[in-house]
Coordinates of C-alpha atoms in Angstrom, one line a residue:
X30 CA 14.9 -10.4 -11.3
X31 CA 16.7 -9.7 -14.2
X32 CA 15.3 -7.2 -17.1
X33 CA 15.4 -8.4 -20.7
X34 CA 16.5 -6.8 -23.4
X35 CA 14.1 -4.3 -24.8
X36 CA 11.9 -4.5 -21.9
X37 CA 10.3 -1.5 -20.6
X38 CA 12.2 -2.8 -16.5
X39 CA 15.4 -2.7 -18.8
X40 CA 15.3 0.8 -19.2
X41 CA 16.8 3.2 -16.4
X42 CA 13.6 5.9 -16.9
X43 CA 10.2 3.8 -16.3
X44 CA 7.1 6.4 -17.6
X45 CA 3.9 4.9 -17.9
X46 CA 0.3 6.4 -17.9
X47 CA -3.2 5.5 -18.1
X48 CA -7.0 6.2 -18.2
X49 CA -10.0 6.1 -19.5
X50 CA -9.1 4.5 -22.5
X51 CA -8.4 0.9 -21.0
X52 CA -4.9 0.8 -21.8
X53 CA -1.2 1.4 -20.0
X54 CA 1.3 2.8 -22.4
X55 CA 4.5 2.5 -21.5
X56 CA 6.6 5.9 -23.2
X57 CA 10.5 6.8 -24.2
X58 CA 10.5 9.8 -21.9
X59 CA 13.7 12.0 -23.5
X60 CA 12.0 11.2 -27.4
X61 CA 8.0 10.4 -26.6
X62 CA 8.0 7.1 -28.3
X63 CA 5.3 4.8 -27.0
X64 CA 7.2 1.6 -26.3
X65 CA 4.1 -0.8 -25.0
X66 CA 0.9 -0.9 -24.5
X67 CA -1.4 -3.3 -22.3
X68 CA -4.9 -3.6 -22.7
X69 CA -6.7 -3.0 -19.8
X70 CA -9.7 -4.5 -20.7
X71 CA -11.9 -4.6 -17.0
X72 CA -12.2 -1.1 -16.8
X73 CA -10.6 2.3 -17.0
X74 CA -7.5 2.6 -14.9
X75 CA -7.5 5.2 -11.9
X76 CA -4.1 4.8 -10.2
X77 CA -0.4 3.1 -11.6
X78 CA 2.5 2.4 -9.1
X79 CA 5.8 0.7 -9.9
X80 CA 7.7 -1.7 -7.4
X81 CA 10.4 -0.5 -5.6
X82 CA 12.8 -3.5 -7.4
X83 CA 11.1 -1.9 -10.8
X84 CA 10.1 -5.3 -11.8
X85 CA 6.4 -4.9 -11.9
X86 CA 3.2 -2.3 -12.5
X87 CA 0.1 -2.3 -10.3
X88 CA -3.0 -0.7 -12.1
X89 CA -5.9 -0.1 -10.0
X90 CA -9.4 0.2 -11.2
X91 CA -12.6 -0.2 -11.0
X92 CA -15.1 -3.5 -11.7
X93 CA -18.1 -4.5 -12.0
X94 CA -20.0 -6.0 -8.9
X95 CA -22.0 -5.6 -5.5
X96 CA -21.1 -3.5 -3.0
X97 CA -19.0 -4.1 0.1
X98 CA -20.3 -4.4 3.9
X99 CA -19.4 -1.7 6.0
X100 CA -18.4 -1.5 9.4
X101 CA -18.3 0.9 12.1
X102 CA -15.9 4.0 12.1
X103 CA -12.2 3.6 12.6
X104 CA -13.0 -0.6 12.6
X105 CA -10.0 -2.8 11.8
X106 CA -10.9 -6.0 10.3
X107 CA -8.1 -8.5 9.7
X108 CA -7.9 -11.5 7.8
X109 CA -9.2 -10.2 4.8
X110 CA -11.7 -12.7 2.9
X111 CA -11.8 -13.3 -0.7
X112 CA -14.7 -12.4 -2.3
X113 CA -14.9 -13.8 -5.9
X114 CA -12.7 -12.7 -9.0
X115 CA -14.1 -9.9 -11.1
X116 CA -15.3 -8.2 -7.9
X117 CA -12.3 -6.8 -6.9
X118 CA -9.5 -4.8 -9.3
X119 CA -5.9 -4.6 -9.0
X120 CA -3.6 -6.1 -11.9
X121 CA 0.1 -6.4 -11.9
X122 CA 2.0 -6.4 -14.5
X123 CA 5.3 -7.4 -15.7
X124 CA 8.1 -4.8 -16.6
X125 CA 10.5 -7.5 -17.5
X126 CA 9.0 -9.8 -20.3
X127 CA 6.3 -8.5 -23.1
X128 CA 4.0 -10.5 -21.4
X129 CA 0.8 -8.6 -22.2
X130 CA -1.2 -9.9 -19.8
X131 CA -1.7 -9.5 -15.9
X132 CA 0.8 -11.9 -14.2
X133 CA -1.1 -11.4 -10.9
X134 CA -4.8 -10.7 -10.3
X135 CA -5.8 -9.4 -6.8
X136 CA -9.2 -10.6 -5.1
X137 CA -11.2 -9.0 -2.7
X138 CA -12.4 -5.4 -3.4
X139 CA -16.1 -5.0 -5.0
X140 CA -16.0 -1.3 -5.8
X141 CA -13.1 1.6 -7.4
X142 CA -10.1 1.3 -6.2
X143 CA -8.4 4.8 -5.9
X144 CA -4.8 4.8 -4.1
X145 CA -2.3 1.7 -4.4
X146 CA 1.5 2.1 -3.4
X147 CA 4.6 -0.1 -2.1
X148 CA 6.4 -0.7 1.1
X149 CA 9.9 0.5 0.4
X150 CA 11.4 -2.8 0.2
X151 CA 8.1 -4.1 -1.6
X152 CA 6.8 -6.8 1.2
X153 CA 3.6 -5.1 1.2
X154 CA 1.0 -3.3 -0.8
X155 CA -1.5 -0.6 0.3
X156 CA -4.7 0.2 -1.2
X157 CA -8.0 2.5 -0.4
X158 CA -11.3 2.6 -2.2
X159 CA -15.0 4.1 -2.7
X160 CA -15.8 0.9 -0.1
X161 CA -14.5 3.1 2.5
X162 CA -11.8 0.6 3.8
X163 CA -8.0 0.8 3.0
X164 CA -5.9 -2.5 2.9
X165 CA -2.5 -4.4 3.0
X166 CA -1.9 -6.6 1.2
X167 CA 0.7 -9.1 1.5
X168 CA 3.1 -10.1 -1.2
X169 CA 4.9 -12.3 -0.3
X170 CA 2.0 -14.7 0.2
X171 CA 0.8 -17.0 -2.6
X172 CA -3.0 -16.5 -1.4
X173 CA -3.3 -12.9 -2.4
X174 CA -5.7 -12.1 0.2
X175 CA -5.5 -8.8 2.0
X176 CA -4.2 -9.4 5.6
X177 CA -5.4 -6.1 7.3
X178 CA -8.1 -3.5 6.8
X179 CA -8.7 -0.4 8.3
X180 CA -12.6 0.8 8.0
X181 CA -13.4 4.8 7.8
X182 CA -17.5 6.2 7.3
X183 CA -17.2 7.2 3.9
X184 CA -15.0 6.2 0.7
X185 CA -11.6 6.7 0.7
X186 CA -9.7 8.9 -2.6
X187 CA -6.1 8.7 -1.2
X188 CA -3.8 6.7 0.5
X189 CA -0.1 8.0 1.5
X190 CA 2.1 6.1 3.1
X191 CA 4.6 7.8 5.7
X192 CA 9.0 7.7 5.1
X193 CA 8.6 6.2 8.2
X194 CA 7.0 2.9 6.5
X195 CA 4.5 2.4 9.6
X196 CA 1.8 5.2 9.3
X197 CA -0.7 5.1 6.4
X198 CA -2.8 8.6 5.5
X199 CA -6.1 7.4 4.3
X200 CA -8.1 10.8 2.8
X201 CA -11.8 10.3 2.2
X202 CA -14.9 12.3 0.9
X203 CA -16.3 13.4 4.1
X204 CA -12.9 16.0 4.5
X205 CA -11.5 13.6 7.0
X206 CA -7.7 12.7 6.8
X207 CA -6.9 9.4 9.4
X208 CA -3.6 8.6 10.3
X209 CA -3.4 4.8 10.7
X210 CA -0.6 3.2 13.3
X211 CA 0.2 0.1 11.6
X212 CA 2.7 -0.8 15.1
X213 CA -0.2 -0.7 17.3
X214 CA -3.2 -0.2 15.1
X215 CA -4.4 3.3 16.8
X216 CA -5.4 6.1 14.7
X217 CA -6.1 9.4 14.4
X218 CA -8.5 11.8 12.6
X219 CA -8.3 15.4 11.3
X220 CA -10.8 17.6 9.5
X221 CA -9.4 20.6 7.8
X222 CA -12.7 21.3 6.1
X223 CA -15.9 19.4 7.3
X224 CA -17.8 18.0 4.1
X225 CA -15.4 18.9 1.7
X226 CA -13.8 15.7 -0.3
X227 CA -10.3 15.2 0.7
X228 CA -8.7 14.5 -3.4
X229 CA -5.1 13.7 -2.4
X230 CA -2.4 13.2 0.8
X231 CA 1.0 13.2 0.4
X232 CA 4.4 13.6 2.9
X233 CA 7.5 15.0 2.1
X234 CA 11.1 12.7 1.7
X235 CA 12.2 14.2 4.4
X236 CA 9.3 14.0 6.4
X237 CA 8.8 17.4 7.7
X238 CA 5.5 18.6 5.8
X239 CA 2.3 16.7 4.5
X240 CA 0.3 18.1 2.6
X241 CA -3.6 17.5 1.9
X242 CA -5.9 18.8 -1.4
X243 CA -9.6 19.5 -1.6
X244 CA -12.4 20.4 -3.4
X245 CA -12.4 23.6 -2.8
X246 CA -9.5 23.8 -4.4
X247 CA -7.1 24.4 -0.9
X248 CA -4.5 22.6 -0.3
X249 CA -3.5 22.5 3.5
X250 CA 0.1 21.7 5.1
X251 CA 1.3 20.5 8.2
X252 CA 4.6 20.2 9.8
X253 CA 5.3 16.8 11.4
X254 CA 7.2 15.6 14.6
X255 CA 7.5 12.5 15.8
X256 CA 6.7 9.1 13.8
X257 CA 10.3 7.9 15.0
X258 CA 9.9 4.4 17.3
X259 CA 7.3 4.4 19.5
X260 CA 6.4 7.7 18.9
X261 CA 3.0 8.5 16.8
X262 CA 3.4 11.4 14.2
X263 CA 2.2 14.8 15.0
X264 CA 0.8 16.9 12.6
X265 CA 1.5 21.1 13.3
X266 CA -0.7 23.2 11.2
X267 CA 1.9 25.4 9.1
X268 CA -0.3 27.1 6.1
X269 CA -3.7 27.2 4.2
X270 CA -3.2 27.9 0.4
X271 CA -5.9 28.8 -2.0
X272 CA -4.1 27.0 -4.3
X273 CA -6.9 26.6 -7.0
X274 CA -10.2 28.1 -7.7
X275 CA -11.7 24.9 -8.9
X276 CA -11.5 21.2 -7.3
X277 CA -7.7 20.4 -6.8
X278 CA -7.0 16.6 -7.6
X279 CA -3.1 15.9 -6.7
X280 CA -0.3 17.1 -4.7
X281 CA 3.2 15.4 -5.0
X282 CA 6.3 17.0 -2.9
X283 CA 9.7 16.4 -5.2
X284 CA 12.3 13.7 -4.1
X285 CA 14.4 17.0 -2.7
X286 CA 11.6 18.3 -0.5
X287 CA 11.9 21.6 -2.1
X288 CA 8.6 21.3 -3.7
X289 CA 5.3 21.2 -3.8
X290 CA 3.2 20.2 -6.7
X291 CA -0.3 20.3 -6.7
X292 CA -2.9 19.8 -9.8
X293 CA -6.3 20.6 -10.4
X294 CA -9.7 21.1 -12.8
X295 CA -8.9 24.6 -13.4
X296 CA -6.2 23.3 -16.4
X297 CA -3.3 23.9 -13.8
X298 CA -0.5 22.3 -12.1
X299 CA 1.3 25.0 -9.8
X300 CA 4.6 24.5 -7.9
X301 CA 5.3 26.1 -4.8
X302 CA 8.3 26.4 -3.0
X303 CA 8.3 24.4 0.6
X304 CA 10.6 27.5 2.0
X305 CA 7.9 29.5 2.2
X306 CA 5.2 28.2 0.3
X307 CA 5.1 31.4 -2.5
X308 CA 4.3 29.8 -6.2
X309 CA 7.0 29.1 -8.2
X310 CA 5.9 28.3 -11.5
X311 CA 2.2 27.4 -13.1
X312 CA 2.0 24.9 -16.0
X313 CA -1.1 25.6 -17.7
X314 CA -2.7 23.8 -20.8
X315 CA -5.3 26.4 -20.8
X316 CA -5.6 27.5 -24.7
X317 CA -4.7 31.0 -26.2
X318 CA -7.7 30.6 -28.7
X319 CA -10.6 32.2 -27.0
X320 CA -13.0 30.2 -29.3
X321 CA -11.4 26.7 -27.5
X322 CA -12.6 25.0 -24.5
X323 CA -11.5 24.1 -21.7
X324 CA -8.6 21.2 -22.5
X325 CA -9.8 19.5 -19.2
X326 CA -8.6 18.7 -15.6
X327 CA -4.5 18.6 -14.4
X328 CA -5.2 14.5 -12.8
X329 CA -1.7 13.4 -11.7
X330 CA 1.8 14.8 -11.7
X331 CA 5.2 13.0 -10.5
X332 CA 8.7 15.0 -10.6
X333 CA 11.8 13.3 -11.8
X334 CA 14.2 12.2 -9.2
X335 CA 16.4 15.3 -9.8
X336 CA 13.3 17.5 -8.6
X337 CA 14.5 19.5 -12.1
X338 CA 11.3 18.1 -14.0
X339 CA 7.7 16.9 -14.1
X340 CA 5.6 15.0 -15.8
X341 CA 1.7 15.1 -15.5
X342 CA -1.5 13.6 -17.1
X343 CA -4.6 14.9 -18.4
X344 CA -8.1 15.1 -19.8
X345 CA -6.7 16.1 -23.4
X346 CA -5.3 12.3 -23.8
X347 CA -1.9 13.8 -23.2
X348 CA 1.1 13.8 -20.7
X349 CA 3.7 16.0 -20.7
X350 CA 7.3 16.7 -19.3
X351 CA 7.7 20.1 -18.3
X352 CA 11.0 22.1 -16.7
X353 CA 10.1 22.9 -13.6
X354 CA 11.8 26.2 -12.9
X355 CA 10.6 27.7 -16.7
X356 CA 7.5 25.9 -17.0
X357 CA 8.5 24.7 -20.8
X358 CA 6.9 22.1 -22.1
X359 CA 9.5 19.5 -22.8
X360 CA 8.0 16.6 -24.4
X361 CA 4.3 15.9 -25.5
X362 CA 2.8 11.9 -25.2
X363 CA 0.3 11.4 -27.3
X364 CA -1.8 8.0 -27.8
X365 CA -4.7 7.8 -25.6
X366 CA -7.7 8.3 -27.0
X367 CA -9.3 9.5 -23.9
X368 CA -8.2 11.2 -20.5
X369 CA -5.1 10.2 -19.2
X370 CA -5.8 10.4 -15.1
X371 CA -3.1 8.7 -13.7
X372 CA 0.5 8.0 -14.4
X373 CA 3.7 6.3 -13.0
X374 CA 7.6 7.7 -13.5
X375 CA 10.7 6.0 -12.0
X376 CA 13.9 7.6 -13.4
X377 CA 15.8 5.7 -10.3
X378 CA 18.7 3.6 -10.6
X379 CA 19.0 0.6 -8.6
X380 CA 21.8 -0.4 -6.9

C-alpha cells in the first residue's frame, strides 16, 4: 500500500500517542509539530500499535456495555462469537489517507481492552483485556471475528508476544504471568509475587531475557531457552530489581537488547543495562519547585530503533524524547489536554 503525500505512513518516523483526552495525535518527532489528530470519540484510548507494513494504527480502549462470561482457568475457546458493536473496542486507523475516521471497527470484546500488538508479518492481531481472556484475531478475514481465545481467572493488563511469533505472555492482576503455546495450545503459569497485579511483560529482540513489572514496583527478569521448533520456552530466573518504590506500569527492552526500560507512578522512567542489570540513567519529570505536585505517573515508553533514544507518555498531557545515555530532554509534545498513557513510535524503514 502506497503512502500519500503528506500522510503521517509517508513519513520514515511514525510517533503517535494517546489518552484520556479521546484523541490520537500523530507528532513531527525531530521539531514537535502535531501533524494529525483523530477523535476518539468511544472512549479514552489505553494502548496504540502500528502495523508491521506501517499502513495502519490500532487504538484499544474501553466501551460501554455488559460484562463478558467467563470460563474456567487456562480454558481455550475458539471460534470467537460476535457480540454486538459498541460492546467491544478496537479501531484501526489509516496511516495512508487523512481519513479521519476508523477504517475498521473490531467486534466482540464487552469490557477495557489493555494490550493489542501484530504478528511480524501482520496476519494476526493479539489482544488481552479486564474480561480476563486474550485473543487473535484474524486479519486477513473479512468477518473480524476473533478466531482463538485463551481464558485466565482474573483480568489480563499485558500481552507480549514472543520473537519466536508462537508464544503469547498474557500478565493479569492476580500476579500470574501464562505462557500461551499457540503450536499446540498448552500453557504455562508463573507467579513471581502472589496477589500482586502484574502491569507489563515484555521479551528481548534477541530473546534471551523477559522481563515482568508489578505493583510493588519490582520488576523481575528471566533468562529464556528454548521456544525454537518444538520446543516450549523456558524461563530461568536471573534477577529481582526494586526498580520503583511506587506501582511500576511499563517495561520495554531496546531494539539492541542492551536495555531495559521500565516506567512507573513514582514520576520515573529508569534504564538499566541488560549486562548486568545496574541503572543507567533515570528520566524524571519530578519538579524542582517544592511547592509543585506530583506531575503524575511515567505510563508508556518506546526506544528508537537505534536504542540511542526514547520517547515516553505521561499524566502531565506530555510526551517526551529523551537521550538515553544523558537523560536530556530532547523534544517536548504538547497537545493533550489530559494524560497521555499510551503511545506508538516506528522510526523503521521498510524495505
Amino acid at each position: 500500500m502506497n503512502a500519500a503525500q503528506g500522510t503521517v505512513g509517508s513519513d520514515p518516523v511514525i510517533l503517535a500517542t494517546a489518552g484520556y483526552d479521546h484523541t490520537v495525535r500523530f507528532w513531527q518527532a525531530h521539531s514537535g509539530i502535531c501533524t494529525r489528530t483523530v477523535q476518539h470519540q468511544d472512549s479514552q484510548v489505553n494502548a496504540l500499535e502500528i502495523t508491521p507494513d506501517r499502513s495502519m494504527i490500532a487504538a484499544a480502549g474501553e466501551p460501554p456495555g455488559p460484562r463478558g462470561h467467563r470460563a474456567g482457568p487456562g480454558t481455550l475457546l475458539t471460534p470467537c462469537p460476535v457480540l454486538a458493536a459498541g460492546y467491544q473496542h478496537i479501531r484501526m486507523y489509516d496511516l495512508n489517507s487523512n481519513n479521519p475516521n476508523p477504517v475498521i471497527n473490531y467486534d466482540g470484546v464487552s469490557k477495557n481492552i489493555t494490550s493489542v500488538g501484530f504478528h511480524e508479518d501482520g496476519r494476526w492481531m493479539y489482544t488481552g483485556g479486564e474480561d480476563c481472556m486474550a485473543r487473535i484475531w484474524d486479519l486477513r478475514s473479512r468477518n473480524l471475528q476473533c478466531q482463538r481465545i485463551f481464558q485466565v481467572n482474573a483480568p489480563i493488563n499485558c500481552v507480549c508476544l514472543h520473537p519466536n511469533q508462537a508464544e503469547l505472555i498474557v500478565g493479569d492482576q492476580s500476579g500470574a504471568i501464562h505462557i500461551w503455546d499457540l503450536k499446540t495450545d498448552h500453557n504455562e503459569q508463573l507467579i513471581p509475587e502472589p496477589e500482586v497485579s502484574v502491569n507489563s511483560v515484555h521479551i528481548d529482540p534477541d530473546a534471551s531475557y523477559m522481563a515482568a513489572v508489578n505493583s510493588s514496583g519490582n520488576c523481575y527478569v528471566w533468562n529464556l531457552t528454548g521456544g525454537i521448533g518444538e520446543e516450549v520456552t523456558q524461563l530461568i530466573p536471573k534477577t529481582k530489581i526494586p526498580a520503583h518504590n511506587r506501582y511500576a506500569l511499563q517495561c520495554k527492552f531496546s531494539p539492541d537488547s542492551t536495555l531495559l526500560a521500565t516506567c512507573s507512578a513514582d514520576q520515573t522512567c529508569k534504564i538499566w543495562r541488560t549486562s548486568n542489570f545496574s541503572l543507567m540513567t533515570e528520566l524524571s519529570i519530578k519538579s524542582n519547585n517544592p511547592g509543585e505536585t506530583s506531575r503524575g505517573w511515567m505510563w508508556d515508553c518506546a526506544f528508537s530503533g537505534d536504542s540511542q533514544y526514547i520517547v515516553t507518555a505521561s499524566s502531565d498531557n506530555l510526551a517526551r524524547l529523551w537521550c538515553v545515555e544523558t537523560g536530556e530532554i530532547k523534544r517536548e509534545y504538547s497537545g493533550h489536554q489530559k494524560a497521555v498513557v499510551c503511545l506508538a513510535f516506528n522510526d523503521s524503514v521498510l524495505g
